Coordinates of C-alpha atoms in Angstrom, one line a residue:
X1 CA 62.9 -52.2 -130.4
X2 CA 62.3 -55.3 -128.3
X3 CA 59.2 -55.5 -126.7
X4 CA 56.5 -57.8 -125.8
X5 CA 52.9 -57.4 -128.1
X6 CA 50.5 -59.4 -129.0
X7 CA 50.7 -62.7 -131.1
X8 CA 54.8 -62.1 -129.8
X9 CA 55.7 -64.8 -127.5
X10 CA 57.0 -63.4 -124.0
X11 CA 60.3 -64.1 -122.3
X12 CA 59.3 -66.6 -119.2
X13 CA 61.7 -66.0 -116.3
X14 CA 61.7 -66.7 -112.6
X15 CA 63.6 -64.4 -109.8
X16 CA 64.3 -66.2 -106.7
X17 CA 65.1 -64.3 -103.3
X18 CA 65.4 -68.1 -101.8
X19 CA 62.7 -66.8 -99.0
X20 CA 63.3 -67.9 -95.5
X21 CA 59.2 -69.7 -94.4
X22 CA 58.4 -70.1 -91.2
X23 CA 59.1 -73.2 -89.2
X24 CA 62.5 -73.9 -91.7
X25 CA 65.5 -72.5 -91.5
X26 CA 67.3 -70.5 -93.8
X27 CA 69.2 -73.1 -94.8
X28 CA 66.6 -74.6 -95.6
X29 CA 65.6 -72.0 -98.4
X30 CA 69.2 -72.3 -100.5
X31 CA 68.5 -75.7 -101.0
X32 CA 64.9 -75.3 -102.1
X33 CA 66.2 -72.3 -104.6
X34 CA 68.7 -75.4 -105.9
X35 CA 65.9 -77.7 -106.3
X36 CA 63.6 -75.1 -107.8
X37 CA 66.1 -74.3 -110.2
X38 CA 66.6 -77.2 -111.4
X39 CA 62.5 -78.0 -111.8
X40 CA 62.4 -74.3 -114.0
X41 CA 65.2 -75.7 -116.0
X42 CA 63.5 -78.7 -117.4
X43 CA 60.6 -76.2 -117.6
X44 CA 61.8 -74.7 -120.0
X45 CA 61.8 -71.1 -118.4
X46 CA 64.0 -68.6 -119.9
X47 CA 66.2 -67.3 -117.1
X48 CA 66.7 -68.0 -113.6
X49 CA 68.0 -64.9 -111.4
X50 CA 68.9 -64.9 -107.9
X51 CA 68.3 -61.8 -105.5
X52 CA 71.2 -60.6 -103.0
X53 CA 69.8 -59.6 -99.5
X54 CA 72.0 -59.4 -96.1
X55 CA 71.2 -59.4 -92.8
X56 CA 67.7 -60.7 -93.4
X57 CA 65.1 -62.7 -91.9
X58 CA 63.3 -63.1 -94.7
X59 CA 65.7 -64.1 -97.3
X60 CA 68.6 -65.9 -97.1
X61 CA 70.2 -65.4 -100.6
X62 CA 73.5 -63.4 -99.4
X63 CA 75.7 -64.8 -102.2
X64 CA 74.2 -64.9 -105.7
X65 CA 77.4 -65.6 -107.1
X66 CA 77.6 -69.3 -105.4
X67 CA 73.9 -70.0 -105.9
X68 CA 75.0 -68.9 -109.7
X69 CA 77.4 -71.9 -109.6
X70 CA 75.4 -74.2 -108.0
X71 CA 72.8 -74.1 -110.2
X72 CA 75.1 -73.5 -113.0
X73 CA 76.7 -76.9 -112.4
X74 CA 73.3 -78.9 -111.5
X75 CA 71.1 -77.7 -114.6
X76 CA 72.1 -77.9 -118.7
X77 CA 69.8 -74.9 -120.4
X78 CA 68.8 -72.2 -118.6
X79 CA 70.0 -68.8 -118.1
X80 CA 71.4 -67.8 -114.4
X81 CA 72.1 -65.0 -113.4
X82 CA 72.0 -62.6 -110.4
X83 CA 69.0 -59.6 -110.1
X84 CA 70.8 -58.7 -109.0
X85 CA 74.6 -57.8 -107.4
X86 CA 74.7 -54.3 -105.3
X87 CA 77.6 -53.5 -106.8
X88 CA 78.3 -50.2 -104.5
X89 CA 79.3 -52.9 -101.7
X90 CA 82.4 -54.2 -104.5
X91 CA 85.5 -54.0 -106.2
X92 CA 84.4 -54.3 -110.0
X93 CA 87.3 -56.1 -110.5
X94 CA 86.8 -58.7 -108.0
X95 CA 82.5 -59.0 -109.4
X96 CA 84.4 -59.3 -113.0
X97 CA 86.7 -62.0 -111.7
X98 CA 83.8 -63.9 -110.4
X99 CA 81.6 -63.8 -113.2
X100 CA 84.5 -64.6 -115.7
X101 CA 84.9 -68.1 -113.6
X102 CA 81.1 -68.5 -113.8
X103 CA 81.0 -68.1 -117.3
X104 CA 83.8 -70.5 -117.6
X105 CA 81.5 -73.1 -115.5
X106 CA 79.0 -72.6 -117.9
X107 CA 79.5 -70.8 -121.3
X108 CA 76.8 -68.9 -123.0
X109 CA 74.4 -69.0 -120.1
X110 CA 75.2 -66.3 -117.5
X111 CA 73.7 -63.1 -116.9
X112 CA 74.9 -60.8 -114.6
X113 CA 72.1 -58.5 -113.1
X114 CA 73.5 -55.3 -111.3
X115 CA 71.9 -52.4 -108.8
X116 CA 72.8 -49.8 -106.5
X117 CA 70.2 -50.6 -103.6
X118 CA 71.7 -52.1 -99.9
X119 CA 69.9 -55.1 -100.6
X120 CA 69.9 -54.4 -96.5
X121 CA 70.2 -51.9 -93.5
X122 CA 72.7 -49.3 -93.6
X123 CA 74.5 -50.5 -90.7
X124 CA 74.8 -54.0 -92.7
X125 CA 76.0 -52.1 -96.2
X126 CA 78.6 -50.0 -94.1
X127 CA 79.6 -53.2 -92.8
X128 CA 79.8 -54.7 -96.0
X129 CA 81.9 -51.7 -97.3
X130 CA 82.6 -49.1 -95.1
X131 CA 83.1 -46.4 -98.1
X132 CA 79.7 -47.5 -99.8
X133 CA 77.6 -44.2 -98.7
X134 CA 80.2 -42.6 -101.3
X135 CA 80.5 -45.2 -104.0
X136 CA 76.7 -45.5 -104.4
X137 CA 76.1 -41.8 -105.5
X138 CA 79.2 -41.0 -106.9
X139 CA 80.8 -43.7 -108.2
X140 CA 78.2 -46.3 -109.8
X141 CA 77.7 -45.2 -112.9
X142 CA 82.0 -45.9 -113.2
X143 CA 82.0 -49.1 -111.2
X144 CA 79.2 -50.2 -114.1
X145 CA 81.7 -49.1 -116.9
X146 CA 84.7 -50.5 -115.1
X147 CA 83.0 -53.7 -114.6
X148 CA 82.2 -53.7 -118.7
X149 CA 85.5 -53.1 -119.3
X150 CA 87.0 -55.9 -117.0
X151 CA 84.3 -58.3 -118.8
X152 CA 86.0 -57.9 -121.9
X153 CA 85.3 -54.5 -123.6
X154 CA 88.8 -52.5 -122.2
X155 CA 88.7 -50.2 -119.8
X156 CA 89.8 -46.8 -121.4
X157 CA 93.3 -45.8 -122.2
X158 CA 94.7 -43.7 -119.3
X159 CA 92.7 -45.5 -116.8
X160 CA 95.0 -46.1 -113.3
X161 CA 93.9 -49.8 -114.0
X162 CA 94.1 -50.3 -117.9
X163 CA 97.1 -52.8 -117.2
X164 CA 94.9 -55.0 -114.9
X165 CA 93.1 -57.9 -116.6
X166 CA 90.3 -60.0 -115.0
X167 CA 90.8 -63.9 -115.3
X168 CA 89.8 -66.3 -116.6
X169 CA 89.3 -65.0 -120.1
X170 CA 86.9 -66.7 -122.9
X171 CA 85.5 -66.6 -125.5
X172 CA 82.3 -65.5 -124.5
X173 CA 81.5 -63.6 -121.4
X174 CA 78.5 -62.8 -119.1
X175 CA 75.6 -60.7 -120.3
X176 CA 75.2 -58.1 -118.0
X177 CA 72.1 -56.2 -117.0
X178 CA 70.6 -53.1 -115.1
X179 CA 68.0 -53.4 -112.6
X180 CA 66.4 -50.7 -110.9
X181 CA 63.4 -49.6 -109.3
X182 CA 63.1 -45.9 -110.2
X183 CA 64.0 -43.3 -113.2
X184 CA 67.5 -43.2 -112.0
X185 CA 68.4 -47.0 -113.6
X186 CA 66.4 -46.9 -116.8
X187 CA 68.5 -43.7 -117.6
X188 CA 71.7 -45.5 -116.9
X189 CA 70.7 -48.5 -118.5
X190 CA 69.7 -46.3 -121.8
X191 CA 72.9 -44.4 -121.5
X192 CA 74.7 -47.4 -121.8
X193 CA 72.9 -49.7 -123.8
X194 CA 72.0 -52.4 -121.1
X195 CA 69.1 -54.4 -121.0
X196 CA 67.0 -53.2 -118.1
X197 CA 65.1 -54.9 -115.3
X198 CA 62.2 -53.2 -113.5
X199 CA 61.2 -54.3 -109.8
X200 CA 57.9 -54.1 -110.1
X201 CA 57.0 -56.0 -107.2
X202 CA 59.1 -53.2 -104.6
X203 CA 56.7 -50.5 -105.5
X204 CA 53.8 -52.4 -106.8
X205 CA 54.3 -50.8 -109.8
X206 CA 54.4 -47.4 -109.3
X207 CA 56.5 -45.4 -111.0
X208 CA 56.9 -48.2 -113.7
X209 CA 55.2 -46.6 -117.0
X210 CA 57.8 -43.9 -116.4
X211 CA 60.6 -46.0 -115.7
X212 CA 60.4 -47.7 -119.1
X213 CA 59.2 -45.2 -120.9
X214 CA 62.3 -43.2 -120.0
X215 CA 64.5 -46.2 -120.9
X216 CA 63.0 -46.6 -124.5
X217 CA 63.2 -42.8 -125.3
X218 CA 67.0 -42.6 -124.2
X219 CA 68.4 -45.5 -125.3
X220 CA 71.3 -45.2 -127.1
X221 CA 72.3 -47.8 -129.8
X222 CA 75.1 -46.2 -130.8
X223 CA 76.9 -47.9 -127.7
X224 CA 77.1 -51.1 -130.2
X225 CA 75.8 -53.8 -126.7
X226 CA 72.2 -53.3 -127.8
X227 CA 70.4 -52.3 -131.4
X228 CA 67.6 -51.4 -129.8
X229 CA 66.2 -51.1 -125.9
X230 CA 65.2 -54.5 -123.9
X231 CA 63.2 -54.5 -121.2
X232 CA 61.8 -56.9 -118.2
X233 CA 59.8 -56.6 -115.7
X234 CA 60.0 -58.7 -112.2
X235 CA 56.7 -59.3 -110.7
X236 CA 54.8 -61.1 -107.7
X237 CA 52.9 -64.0 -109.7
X238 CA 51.2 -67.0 -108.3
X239 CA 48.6 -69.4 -109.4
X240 CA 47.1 -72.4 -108.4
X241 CA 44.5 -74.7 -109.6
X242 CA 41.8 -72.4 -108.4
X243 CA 41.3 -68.7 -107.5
X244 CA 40.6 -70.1 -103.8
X245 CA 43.5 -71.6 -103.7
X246 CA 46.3 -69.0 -105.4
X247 CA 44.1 -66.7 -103.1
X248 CA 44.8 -68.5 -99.7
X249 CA 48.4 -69.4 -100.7
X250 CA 49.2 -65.4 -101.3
X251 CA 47.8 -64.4 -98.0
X252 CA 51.4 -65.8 -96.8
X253 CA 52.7 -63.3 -98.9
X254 CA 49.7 -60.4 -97.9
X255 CA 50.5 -60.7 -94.4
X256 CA 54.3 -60.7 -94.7
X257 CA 53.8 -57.2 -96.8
X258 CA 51.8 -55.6 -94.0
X259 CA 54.9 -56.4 -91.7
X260 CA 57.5 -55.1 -94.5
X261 CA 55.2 -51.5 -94.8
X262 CA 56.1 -51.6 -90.6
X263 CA 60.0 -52.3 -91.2
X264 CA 59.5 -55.6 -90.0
X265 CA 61.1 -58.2 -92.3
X266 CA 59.9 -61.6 -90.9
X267 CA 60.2 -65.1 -92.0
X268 CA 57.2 -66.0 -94.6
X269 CA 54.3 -66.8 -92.1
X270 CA 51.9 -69.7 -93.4
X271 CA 48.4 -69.4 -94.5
X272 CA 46.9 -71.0 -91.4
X273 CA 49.1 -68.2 -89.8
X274 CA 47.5 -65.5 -92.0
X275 CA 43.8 -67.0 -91.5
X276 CA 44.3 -66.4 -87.6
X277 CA 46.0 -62.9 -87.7
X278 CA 43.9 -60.1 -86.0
X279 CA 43.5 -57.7 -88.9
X280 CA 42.7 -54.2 -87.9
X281 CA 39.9 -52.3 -90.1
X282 CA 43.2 -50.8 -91.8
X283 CA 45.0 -54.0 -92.5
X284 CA 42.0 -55.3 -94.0
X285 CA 42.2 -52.4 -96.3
X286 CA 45.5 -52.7 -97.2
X287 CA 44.5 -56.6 -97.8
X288 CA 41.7 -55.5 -100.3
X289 CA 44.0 -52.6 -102.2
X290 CA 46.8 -56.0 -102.5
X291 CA 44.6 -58.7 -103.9
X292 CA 43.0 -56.6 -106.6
X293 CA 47.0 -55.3 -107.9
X294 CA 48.1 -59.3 -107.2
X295 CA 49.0 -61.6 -110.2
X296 CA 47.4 -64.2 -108.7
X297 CA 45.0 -67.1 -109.9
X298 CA 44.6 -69.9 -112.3
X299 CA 47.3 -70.6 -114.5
X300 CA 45.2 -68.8 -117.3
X301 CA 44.4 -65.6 -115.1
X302 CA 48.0 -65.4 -114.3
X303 CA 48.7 -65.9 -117.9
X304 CA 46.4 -63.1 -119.2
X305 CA 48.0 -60.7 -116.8
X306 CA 51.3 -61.1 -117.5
X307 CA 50.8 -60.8 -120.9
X308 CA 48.5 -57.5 -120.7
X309 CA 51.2 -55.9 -118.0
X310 CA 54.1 -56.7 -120.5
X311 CA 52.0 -55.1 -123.4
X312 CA 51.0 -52.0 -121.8
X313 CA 54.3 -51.1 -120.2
X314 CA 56.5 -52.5 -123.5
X315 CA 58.6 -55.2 -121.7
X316 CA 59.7 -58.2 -123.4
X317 CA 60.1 -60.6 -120.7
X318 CA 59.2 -60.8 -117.1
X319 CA 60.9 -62.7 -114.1
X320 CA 58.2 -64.1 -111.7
X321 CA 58.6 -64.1 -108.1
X322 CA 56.4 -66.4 -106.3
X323 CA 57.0 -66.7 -102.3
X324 CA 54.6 -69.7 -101.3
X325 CA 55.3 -71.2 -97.5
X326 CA 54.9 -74.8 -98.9
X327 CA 57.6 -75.6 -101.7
X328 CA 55.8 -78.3 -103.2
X329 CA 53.0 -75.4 -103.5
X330 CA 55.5 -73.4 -105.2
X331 CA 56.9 -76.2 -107.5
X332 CA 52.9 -76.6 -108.4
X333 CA 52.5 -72.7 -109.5
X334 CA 55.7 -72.7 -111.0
X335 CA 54.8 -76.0 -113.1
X336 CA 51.3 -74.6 -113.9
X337 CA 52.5 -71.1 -115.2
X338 CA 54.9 -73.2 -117.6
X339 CA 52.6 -75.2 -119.0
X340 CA 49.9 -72.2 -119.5
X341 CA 52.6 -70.5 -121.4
X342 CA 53.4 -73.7 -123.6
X343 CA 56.9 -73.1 -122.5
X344 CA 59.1 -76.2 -124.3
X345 CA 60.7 -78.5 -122.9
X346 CA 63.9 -78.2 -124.1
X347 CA 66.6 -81.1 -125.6
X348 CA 69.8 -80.9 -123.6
X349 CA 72.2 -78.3 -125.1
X350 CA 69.6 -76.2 -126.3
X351 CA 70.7 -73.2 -124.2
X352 CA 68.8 -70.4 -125.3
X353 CA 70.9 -67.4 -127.0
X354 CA 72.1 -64.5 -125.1
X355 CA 70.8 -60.9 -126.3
X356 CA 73.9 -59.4 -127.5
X357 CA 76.9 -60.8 -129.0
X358 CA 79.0 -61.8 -126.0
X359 CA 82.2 -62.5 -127.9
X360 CA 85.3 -61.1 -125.9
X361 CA 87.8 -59.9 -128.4

């Protein structure tokens, strides 16, 4: 089984939801994701995923399939991928057809993260797909195996669709992942062999140990995509050159959170915002409860947390999200974290190798 422990190195990734800051414009945010990307890449960073939200305020990465591609044609080793596409709002066929012609943009370096959330409102997902309040009880666990088989394993003889193939075919094809927040994922991701991503940083963790656990006891390797389980978990992480200073650059980040527990999804306020908010006696609370869960701190803190997070709940990678207001302080946590993981910087055309065999037959 895959899974980080000590002396093992962990998997370094970074998941991007190209956060909207106050006082920029969304637009704004793409570009800084693009420029980000390309930093991580020379980095050395395992993966970079990009989030899908709609309708938002506070994120402006609608279409992770063309950030894919951006970044795709702009950087030469990392992984991209999506964390992930909400695939109830799809046709399979058309999310196979799209990450075919990414992986023909960039072989051997695509990973295709999928979920059932909205990513949004429910009047924005029914606007997205008016038959989604169906599709995303009933139907996802198909749409996931339909997608599979449109990437390159067959769909299943009998199938309405078994005629229909998704271009452009290759010899290698996207490597395709679960993500999920709760029990419901991990046991999908098992049943099917998938890696599998936990969102840690939705619930704060809770409901995490179980998550995995339940993943690693159900996995089943006689699919033939995985030998054995893999699992990541996405996180909240931030550091800085001091405590003071990863502490007063995550109050950006504390503040927006107490606005997220109201249903209000704002653009990321500044610090010198947060310092002048009126907290209430309850916020303040709240405040205190989120700084002692944060991943937050010097590179080495941040470091020694990750690592003792990935141990305890047996992941083998993590994905680090890390909304700062300033992007240059942002670049500086992202550099920082590399360099306290000894991450190498790789030779162009090192791509690192995908999990499973991606071969299409």
């Amino acid at each position: 089984m895959a899974r980080y422990a000590a002396g093992m190195a962990l998997a370094v990734s970074i998941l991007d939801q190209s956060t909207i800051a106050s006082g920029r414009g969304a637009d704004e945010a793409i570009r800084e994701t693009l420029a980000l990307a390309a930093l991580a890449d020379r980095l050395g960073y395992a993966r970079y995923w990009l989030a899908e939200h709609h309708n938002s305020h506070s994120h402006a990465g609608a279409a992770p399939e063309i950030l894919i591609a951006a970044i795709a044609a702009t950087t030469q080793r990392i992984r991209i991928g999506s964390a992930g596409v909400m695939l109830p709002h799809y046709s399979a066929l058309k999310v196979a057809e799209q990450f075919r012609v990414l992986e023909a943009i960039s072989p051997g370096r695509i990973d295709l993260g999928v979920g059932r959330a909205p990513g949004s409102d429910g009047r924005t997902a029914y606007a997205l797909n008016p038959a989604a309040a169906q599709s995303q009880s009933d139907r996802f666990p198909a749409q996931v195996q339909e997608l599979m088989g449109w990437l390159g394993e067959g769909l299943p003889e009998g199938h309405p669709f078994a005629s229909v193939i998704a271009q452009p075919r290759g010899p290698t094809r996207p490597e395709v992942w679960m993500l999920g927040s709760s029990g419901y994922g991990a046991q999908l991701a098992a049943w099917l062999g998938l890696p599998y991503c936990f969102a840690y940083f939705i619930t704060d963790g809770a409901g995490a140990a179980e998550a995995m656990a339940l993943y690693r006891e159900s996995f089943r390797p006689e699919s033939g995509r995985l030998p054995a389980p893999h699992a990541a978990l996405a996180v909240v992480a931030l550091c800085a050159g001091t405590e003071a200073e990863a502490e007063r650059l995550f109050s950006s980040r504390a503040l927006w959170r107490l606005s997220r527990d109201r249903g209000i999804y704002p653009a990321l306020p500044s610090p010198e915002a947060a310092a002048a908010h009126p907290y209430t006696p309850a916020e303040r609370e709240k405040l205190s409860r989120m700084r002692e869960s944060a991943i937050i701190g010097t590179p080495e803190q941040v470091r020694a947390r990750l690592e003792a997070l990935a141990a305890e709940l047996g992941a083998a990678e993590v994905a680090v999200l890390t909304p700062v207001h300033d992007p240059e302080a942002r670049r500086r946590s992202v550099t920082l974290l590399a360099e306290a993981f000894g991450l190498p910087r790789r030779e162009a055309g090192a791509a690192p190798p995908a999990l499973s065999a991606p071969a299409v037959p």
